Coordinates of C-alpha atoms in Angstrom, one line a residue:
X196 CA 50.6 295.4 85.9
X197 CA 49.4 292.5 84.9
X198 CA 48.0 289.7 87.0
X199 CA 47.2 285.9 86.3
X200 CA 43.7 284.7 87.8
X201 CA 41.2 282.3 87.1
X202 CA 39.2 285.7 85.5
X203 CA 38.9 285.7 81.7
X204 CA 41.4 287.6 79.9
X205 CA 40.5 291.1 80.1
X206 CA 40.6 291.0 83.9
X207 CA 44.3 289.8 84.1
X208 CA 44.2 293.1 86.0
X209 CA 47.3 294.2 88.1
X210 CA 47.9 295.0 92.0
X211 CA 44.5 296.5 93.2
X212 CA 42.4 294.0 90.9
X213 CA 44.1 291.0 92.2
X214 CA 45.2 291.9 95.3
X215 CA 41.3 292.4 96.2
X216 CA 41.5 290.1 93.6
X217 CA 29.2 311.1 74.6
X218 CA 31.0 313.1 72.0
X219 CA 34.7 311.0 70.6
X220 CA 37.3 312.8 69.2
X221 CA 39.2 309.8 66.7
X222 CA 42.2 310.8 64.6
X223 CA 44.0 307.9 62.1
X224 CA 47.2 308.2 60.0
X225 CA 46.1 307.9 56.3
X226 CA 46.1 304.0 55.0
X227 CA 45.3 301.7 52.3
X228 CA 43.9 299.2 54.1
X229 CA 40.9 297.4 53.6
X230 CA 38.2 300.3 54.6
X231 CA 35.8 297.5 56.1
X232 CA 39.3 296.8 58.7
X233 CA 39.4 300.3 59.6
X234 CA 35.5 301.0 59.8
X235 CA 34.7 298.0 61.9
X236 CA 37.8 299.0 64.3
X237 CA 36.5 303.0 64.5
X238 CA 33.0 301.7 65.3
X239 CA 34.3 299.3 67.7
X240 CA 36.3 301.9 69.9
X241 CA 33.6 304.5 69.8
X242 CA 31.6 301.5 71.3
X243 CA 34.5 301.2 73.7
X244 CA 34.4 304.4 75.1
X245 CA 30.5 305.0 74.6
X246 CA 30.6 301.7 77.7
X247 CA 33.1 303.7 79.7
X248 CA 36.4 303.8 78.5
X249 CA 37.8 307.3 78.9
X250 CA 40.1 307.1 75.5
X251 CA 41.0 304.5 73.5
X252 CA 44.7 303.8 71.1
X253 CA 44.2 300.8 68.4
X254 CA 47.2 300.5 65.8
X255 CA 46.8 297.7 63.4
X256 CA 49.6 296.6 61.1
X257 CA 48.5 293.5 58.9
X258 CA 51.9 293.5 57.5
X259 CA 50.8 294.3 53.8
X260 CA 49.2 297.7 54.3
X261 CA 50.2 301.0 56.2
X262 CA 49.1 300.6 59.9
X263 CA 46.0 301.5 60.9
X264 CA 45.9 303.8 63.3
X265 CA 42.4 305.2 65.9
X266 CA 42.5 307.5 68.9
X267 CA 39.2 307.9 70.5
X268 CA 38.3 309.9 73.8
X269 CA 35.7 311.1 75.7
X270 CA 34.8 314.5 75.5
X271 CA 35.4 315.6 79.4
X272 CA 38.9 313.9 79.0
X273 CA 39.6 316.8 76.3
X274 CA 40.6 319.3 78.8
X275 CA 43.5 317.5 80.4
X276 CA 44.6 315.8 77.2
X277 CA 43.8 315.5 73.5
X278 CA 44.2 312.1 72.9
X279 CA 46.5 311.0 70.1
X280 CA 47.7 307.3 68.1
X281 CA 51.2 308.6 68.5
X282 CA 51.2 309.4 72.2
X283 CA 53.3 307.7 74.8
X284 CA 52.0 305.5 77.4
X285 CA 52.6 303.7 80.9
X286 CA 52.9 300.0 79.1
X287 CA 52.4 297.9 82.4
X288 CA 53.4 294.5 82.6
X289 CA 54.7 294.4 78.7
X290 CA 57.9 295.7 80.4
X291 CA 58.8 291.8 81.0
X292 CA 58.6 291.1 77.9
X293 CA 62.1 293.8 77.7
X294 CA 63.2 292.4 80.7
X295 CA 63.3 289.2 79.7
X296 CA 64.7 290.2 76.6
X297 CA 67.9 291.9 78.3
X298 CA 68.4 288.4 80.6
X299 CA 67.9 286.2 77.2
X300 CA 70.7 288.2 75.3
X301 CA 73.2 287.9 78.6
X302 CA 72.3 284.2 78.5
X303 CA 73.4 284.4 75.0
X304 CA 76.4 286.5 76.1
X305 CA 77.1 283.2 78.5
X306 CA 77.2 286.2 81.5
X307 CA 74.2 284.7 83.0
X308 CA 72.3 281.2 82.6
X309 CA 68.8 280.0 83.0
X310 CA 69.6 277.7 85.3
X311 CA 71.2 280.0 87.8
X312 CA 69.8 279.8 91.1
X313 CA 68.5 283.3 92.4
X314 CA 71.2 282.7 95.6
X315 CA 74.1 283.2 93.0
X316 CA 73.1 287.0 91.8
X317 CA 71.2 288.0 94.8
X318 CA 73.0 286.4 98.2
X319 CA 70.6 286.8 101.1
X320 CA 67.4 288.1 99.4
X321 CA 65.4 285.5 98.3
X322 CA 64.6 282.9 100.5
X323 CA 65.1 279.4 99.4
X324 CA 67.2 281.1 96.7
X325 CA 69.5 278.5 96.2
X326 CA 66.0 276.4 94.9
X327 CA 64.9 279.0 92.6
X328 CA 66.5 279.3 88.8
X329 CA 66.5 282.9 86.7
X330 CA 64.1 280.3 84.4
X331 CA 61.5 279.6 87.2
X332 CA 62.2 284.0 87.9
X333 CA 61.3 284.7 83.7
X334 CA 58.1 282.0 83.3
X335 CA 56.2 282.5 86.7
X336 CA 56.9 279.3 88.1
X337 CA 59.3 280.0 91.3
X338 CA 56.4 280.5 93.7
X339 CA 56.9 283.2 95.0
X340 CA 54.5 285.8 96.4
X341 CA 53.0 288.8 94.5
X342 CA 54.5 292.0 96.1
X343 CA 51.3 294.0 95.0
X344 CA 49.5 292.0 97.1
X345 CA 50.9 293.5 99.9
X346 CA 48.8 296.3 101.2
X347 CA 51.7 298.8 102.0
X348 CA 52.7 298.5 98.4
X349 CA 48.9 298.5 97.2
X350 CA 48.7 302.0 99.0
X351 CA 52.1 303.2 96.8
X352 CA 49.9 301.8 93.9
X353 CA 46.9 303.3 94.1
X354 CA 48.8 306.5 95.2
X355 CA 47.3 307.3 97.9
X356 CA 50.9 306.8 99.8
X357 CA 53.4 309.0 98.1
X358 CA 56.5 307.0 99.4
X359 CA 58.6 306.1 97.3
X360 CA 59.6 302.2 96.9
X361 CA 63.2 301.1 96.2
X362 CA 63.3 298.0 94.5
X363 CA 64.9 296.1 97.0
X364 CA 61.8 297.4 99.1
X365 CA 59.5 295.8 96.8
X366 CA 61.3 292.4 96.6
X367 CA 61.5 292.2 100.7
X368 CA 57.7 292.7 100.5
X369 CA 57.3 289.9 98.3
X370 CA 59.6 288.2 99.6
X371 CA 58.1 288.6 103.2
X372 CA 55.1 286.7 102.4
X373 CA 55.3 282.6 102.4
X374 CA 55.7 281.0 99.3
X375 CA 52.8 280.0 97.4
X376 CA 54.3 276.2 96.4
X377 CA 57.9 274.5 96.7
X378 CA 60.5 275.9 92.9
X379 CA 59.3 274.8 89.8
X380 CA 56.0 273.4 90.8
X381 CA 53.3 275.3 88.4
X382 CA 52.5 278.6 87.6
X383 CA 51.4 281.7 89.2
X384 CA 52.2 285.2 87.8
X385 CA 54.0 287.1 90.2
X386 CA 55.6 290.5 89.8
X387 CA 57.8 289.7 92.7
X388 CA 59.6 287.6 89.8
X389 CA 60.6 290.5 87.5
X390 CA 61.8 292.6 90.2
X391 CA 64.4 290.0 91.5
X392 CA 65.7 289.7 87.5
X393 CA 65.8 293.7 87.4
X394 CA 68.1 293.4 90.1
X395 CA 69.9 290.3 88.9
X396 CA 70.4 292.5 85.4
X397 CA 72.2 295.2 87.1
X398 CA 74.6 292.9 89.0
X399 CA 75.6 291.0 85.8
X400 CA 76.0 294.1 84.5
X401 CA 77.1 297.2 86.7
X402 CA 74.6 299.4 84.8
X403 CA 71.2 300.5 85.4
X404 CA 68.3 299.0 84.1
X405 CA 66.9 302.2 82.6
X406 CA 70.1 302.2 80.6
X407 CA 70.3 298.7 79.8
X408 CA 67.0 299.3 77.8
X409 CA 68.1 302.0 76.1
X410 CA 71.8 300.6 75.1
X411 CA 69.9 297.2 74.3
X412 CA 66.9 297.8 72.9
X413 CA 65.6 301.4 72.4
X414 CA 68.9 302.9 70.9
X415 CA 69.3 300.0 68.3
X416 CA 65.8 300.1 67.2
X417 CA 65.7 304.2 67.2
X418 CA 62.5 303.8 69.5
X419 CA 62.5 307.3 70.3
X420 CA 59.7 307.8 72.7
X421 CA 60.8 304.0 74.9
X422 CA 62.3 304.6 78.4
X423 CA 61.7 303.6 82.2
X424 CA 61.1 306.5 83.6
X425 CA 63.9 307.6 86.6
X426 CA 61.5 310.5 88.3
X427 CA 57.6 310.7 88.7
X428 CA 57.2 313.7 86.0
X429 CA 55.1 313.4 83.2
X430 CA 55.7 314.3 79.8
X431 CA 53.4 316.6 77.5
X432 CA 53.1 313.1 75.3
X433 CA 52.0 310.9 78.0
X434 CA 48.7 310.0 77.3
X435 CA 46.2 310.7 80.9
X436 CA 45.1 307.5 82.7
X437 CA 42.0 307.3 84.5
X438 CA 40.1 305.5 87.6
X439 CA 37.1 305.6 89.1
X440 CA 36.7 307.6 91.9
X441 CA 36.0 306.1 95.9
X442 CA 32.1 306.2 95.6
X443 CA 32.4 304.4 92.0
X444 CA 34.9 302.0 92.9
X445 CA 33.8 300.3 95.5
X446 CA 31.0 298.8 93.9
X447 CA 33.8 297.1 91.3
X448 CA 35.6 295.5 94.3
X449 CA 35.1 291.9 95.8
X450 CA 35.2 291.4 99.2
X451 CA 38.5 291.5 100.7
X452 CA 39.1 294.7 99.5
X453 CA 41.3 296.9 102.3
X454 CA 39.0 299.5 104.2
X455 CA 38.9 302.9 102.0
X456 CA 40.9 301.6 99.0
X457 CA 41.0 304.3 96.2
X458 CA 43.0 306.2 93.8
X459 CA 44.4 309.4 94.8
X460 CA 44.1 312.0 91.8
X461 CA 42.4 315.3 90.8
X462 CA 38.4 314.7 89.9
X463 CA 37.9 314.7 86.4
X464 CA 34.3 314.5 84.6
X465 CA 31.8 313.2 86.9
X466 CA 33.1 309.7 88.4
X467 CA 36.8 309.7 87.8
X468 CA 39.7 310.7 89.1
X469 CA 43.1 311.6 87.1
X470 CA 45.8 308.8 88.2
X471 CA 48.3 309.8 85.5
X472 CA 51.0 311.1 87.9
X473 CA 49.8 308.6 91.1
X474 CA 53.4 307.3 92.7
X475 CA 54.8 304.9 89.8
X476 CA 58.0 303.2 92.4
X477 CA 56.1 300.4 92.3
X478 CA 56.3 299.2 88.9
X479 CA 59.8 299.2 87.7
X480 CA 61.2 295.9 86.0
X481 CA 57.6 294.3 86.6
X482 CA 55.8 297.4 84.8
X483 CA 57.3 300.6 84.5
X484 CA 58.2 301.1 80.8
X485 CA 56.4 303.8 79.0
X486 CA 56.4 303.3 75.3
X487 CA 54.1 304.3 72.3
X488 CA 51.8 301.8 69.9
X489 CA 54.3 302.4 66.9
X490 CA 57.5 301.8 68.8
X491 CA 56.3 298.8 70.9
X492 CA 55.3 297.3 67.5
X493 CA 58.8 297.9 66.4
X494 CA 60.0 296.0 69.3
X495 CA 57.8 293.0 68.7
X496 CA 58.6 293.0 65.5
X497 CA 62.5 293.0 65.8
X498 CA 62.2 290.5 68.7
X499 CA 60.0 288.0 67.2
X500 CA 62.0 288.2 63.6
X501 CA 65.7 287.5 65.4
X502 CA 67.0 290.7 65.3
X503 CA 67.1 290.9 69.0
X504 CA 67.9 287.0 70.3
X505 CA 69.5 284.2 68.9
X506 CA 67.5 281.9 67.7
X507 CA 68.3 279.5 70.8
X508 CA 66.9 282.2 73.3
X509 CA 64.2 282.8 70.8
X510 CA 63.1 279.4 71.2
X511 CA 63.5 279.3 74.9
X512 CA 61.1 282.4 75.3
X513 CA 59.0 280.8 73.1
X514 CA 58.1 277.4 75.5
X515 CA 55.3 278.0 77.5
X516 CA 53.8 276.8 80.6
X517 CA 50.4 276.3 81.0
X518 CA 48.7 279.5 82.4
X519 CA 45.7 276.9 83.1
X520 CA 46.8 273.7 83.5
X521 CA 43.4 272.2 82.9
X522 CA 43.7 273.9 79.5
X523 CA 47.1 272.5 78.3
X524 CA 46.2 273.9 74.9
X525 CA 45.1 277.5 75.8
X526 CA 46.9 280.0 76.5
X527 CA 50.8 279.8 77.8
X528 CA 53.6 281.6 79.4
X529 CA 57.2 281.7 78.4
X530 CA 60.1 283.6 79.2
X531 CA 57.9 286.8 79.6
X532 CA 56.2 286.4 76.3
X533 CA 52.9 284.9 76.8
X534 CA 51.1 282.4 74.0
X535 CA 47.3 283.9 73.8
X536 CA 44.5 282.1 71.7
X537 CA 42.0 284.5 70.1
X538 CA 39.0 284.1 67.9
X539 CA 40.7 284.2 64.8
X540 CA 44.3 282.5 65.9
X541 CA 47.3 282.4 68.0
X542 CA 49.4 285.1 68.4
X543 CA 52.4 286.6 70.7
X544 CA 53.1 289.4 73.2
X545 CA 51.9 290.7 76.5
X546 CA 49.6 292.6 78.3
X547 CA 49.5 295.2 81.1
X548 CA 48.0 297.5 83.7
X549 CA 49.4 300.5 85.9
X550 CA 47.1 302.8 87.4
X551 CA 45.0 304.3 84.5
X552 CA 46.1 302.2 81.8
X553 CA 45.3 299.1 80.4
X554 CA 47.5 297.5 77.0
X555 CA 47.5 294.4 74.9
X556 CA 50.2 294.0 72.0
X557 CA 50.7 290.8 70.3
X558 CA 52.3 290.1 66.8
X559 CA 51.8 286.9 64.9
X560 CA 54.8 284.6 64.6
X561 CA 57.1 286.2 62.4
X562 CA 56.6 289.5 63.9
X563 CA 55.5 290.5 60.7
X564 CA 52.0 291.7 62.0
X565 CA 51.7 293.5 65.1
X566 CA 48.9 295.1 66.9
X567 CA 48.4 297.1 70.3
X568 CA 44.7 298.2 71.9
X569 CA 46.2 300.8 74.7
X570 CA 43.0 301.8 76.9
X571 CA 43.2 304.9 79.5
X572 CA 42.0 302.6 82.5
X573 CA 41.5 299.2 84.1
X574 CA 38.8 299.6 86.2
X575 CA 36.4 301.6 84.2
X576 CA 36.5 298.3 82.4
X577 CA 35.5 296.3 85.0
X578 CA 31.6 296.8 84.5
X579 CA 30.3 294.3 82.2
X580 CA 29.1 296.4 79.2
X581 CA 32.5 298.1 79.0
X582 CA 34.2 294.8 79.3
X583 CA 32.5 293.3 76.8
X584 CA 33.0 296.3 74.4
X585 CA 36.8 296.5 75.0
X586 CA 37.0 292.3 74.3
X587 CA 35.1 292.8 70.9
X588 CA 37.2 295.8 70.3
X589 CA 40.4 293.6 71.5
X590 CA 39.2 290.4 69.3
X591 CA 38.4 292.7 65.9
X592 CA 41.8 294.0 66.3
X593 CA 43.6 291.1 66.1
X594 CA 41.1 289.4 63.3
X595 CA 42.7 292.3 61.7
X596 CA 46.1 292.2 61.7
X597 CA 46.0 288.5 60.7
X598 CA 43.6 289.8 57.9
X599 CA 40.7 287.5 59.1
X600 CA 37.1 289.0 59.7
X601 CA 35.7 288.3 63.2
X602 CA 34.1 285.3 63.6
X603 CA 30.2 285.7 64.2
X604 CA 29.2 284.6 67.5
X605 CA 32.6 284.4 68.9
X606 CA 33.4 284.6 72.7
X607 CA 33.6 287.6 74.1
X608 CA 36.5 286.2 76.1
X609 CA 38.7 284.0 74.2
X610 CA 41.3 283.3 76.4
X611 CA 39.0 282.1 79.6
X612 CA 40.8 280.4 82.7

């Protein structure tokens, strides 16, 4: 799950990041776009994976051509899964961008309000509830402490404690932690957030939120492969996610980091280990949708074109607060839709982490364009020669769904904080 730090933009990694703070296999979907788009992008993930990244998902859509679509992999990740653009995958912290989706159409519904405080919905859970608004819940600014920061929940995360987490559990970890600033002061990405508006969505509504996505969102827009998951099995489809393994890690961890903190997981080539069926309670509302590049890009499309929000709670996701406030111009959060400045323009969407899998999708303002980089890991990205090589790979896919060519020289790290 995602995770707001000071770090440039590819390490807005989630719970274990922040709470411590060569053979390819490729596959595409026939296109007429530009060849020099679709070269540049297949050269770019093989560079991706050549750094480190076990397999790689880019889908392009420029809005005039058929979408571009890349799978790359390494070859000892062949054995456990033959990577494919069409597979599903854990989508991390893009599930607020739902989330806030299903509170924005209630508030249209007049069966909530942003300016509810969290007391009304959820009596007795939230301390200094009455202070804090389902606004200050949906754009980070409530203050409230980061549940995965919490190292029981950590151990859930990583899997190496196969409990299972209610989410009233993970709010009352959160939630047991002082407060970082008073309501409404600035912003701080918390996951703690999104759980409290899961639960706040099933009191308005009686109805689960695994159901309210698909009634809501998937159903309508026939996303067939969309859903938060209710038990920990995994799907033929769902693409693998890998970590690091102990030795491996710990060399990628600042200090700080709890004593023995690894993933749990089967060994896979010669420094991994398999997370993709590591204990997933911990995500839920903050994280735990599993989607697929092509639906995903049907949501952001249908969402940023008005076909799922009014144009009133359109407009309201789309004011931002400063992510930086030294950078008022930079990047910016909104009602879980974040505002991210790239090389070649601005654009809209989220991005996300679980264990194993890393995901950016962002459309352009219209939702006309849309593109998603879906990587299987976060911390095989942490070393710098991966890092860079997933940015470039990040920053030539969004060049290319605006249609622009990638600036020479640019940043490797557009977004910066």
């Amino acid at each position: 799950m995602t995770t707001h730090t000071s770090a440039p933009h590819r390490y807005r990694v989630p719970a274990l990041a922040v709470a411590l703070t060569a053979v390819l296999t490729a596959c595409g979907a026939a296109s007429a776009a530009p060849t020099s788009a679709r070269g540049t992008l297949a050269a770019s993930a093989q560079k991706t994976v050549d750094a480190g990244a076990p397999g790689v998902i880019v889908r392009v859509d420029d809005g005039r051509h058929p979408a571009i679509t890349i799978a790359d992999q390494a070859r000892w990740t062949i054995a456990g899964h033959r990577l494919a653009a069409n597979d599903e995958f854990r989508m991390g912290s893009n599930t607020k961008t739902m989330v806030a989706t299903l509170v924005l159409q209630l508030v249209a519904e007049h069966r909530l309000a942003l300016t509810d405080p969290v007391e009304q919905w959820l009596p007795g859970l939230v301390p200094n509830g009455r202070a804090i608004t389902v606004r200050m819940l949906l754009n980070h600014t409530s203050g409230l402490f980061n549940y995965l920061y919490d190292p029981a929940v950590l151990a859930a995360y990583t899997g190496r404690d196969t409990r299972r987490w209610t989410p009233e559990e993970l709010l009352a970890a959160g939630t047991a932690h002082p407060p970082l600033f008073a309501p409404g002061n600035r912003f701080s990405y918390s996951n703690t957030n999104y759980i409290a508006l899961g639960l706040i969505l099933q009191r308005a509504t009686g109805q689960s939120l695994a159901d309210l996505i698909q009634q809501r969102i998937a159903r309508p827009l026939h996303l067939r492969h969309t859903y938060l998951p209710s038990s920990p099995a995994v799907g033929r489809r769902l693409a693998h996610g890998y970590e690091p393994d102990a030795a491996h890690l710990a060399p990628l961890l600042p200090p700080g980091t709890p004593p023995k903190t690894s993933f749990a997981g089967p060994h896979r080539g010669t420094a991994d280990v398999d997370t993709t069926a590591v204990n997933q309670s911990t995500l839920w509302a903050a994280g735990g949708v599993v989607s697929t590049a092509a639906d995903w890009a049907r949501f952001d499309t249908a969402l940023l074109s008005g076909k799922l929000l009014p144009a009133a709670q359109l407009a309201q996701m789309r004011t931002t607060v400063p992510e930086d406030p030294t950078a008022p111009n930079g990047d910016g959060y909104g009602l879980g839709l974040r505002k991210v400045v790239f090389p070649c323009g601005t654009v809209w969407g989220h991005d996300g982490q679980a264990a194993g899998y890393s995901s950016e999708t962002y459309t352009d303002p219209t939702g006309k364009r849309t593109v998603a980089v879906l990587t299987s890991t976060v911390f095989d990205l942490a070393r710098p020669r991966a890092a860079a090589a997933h940015q470039t790979l990040v920053n030539a896919a969004v060049c290319a769904m605006l249609g622009k060519r990638l600036p020479t020289g640019s940043s490797p790290s557009p977004t910066a904080r």
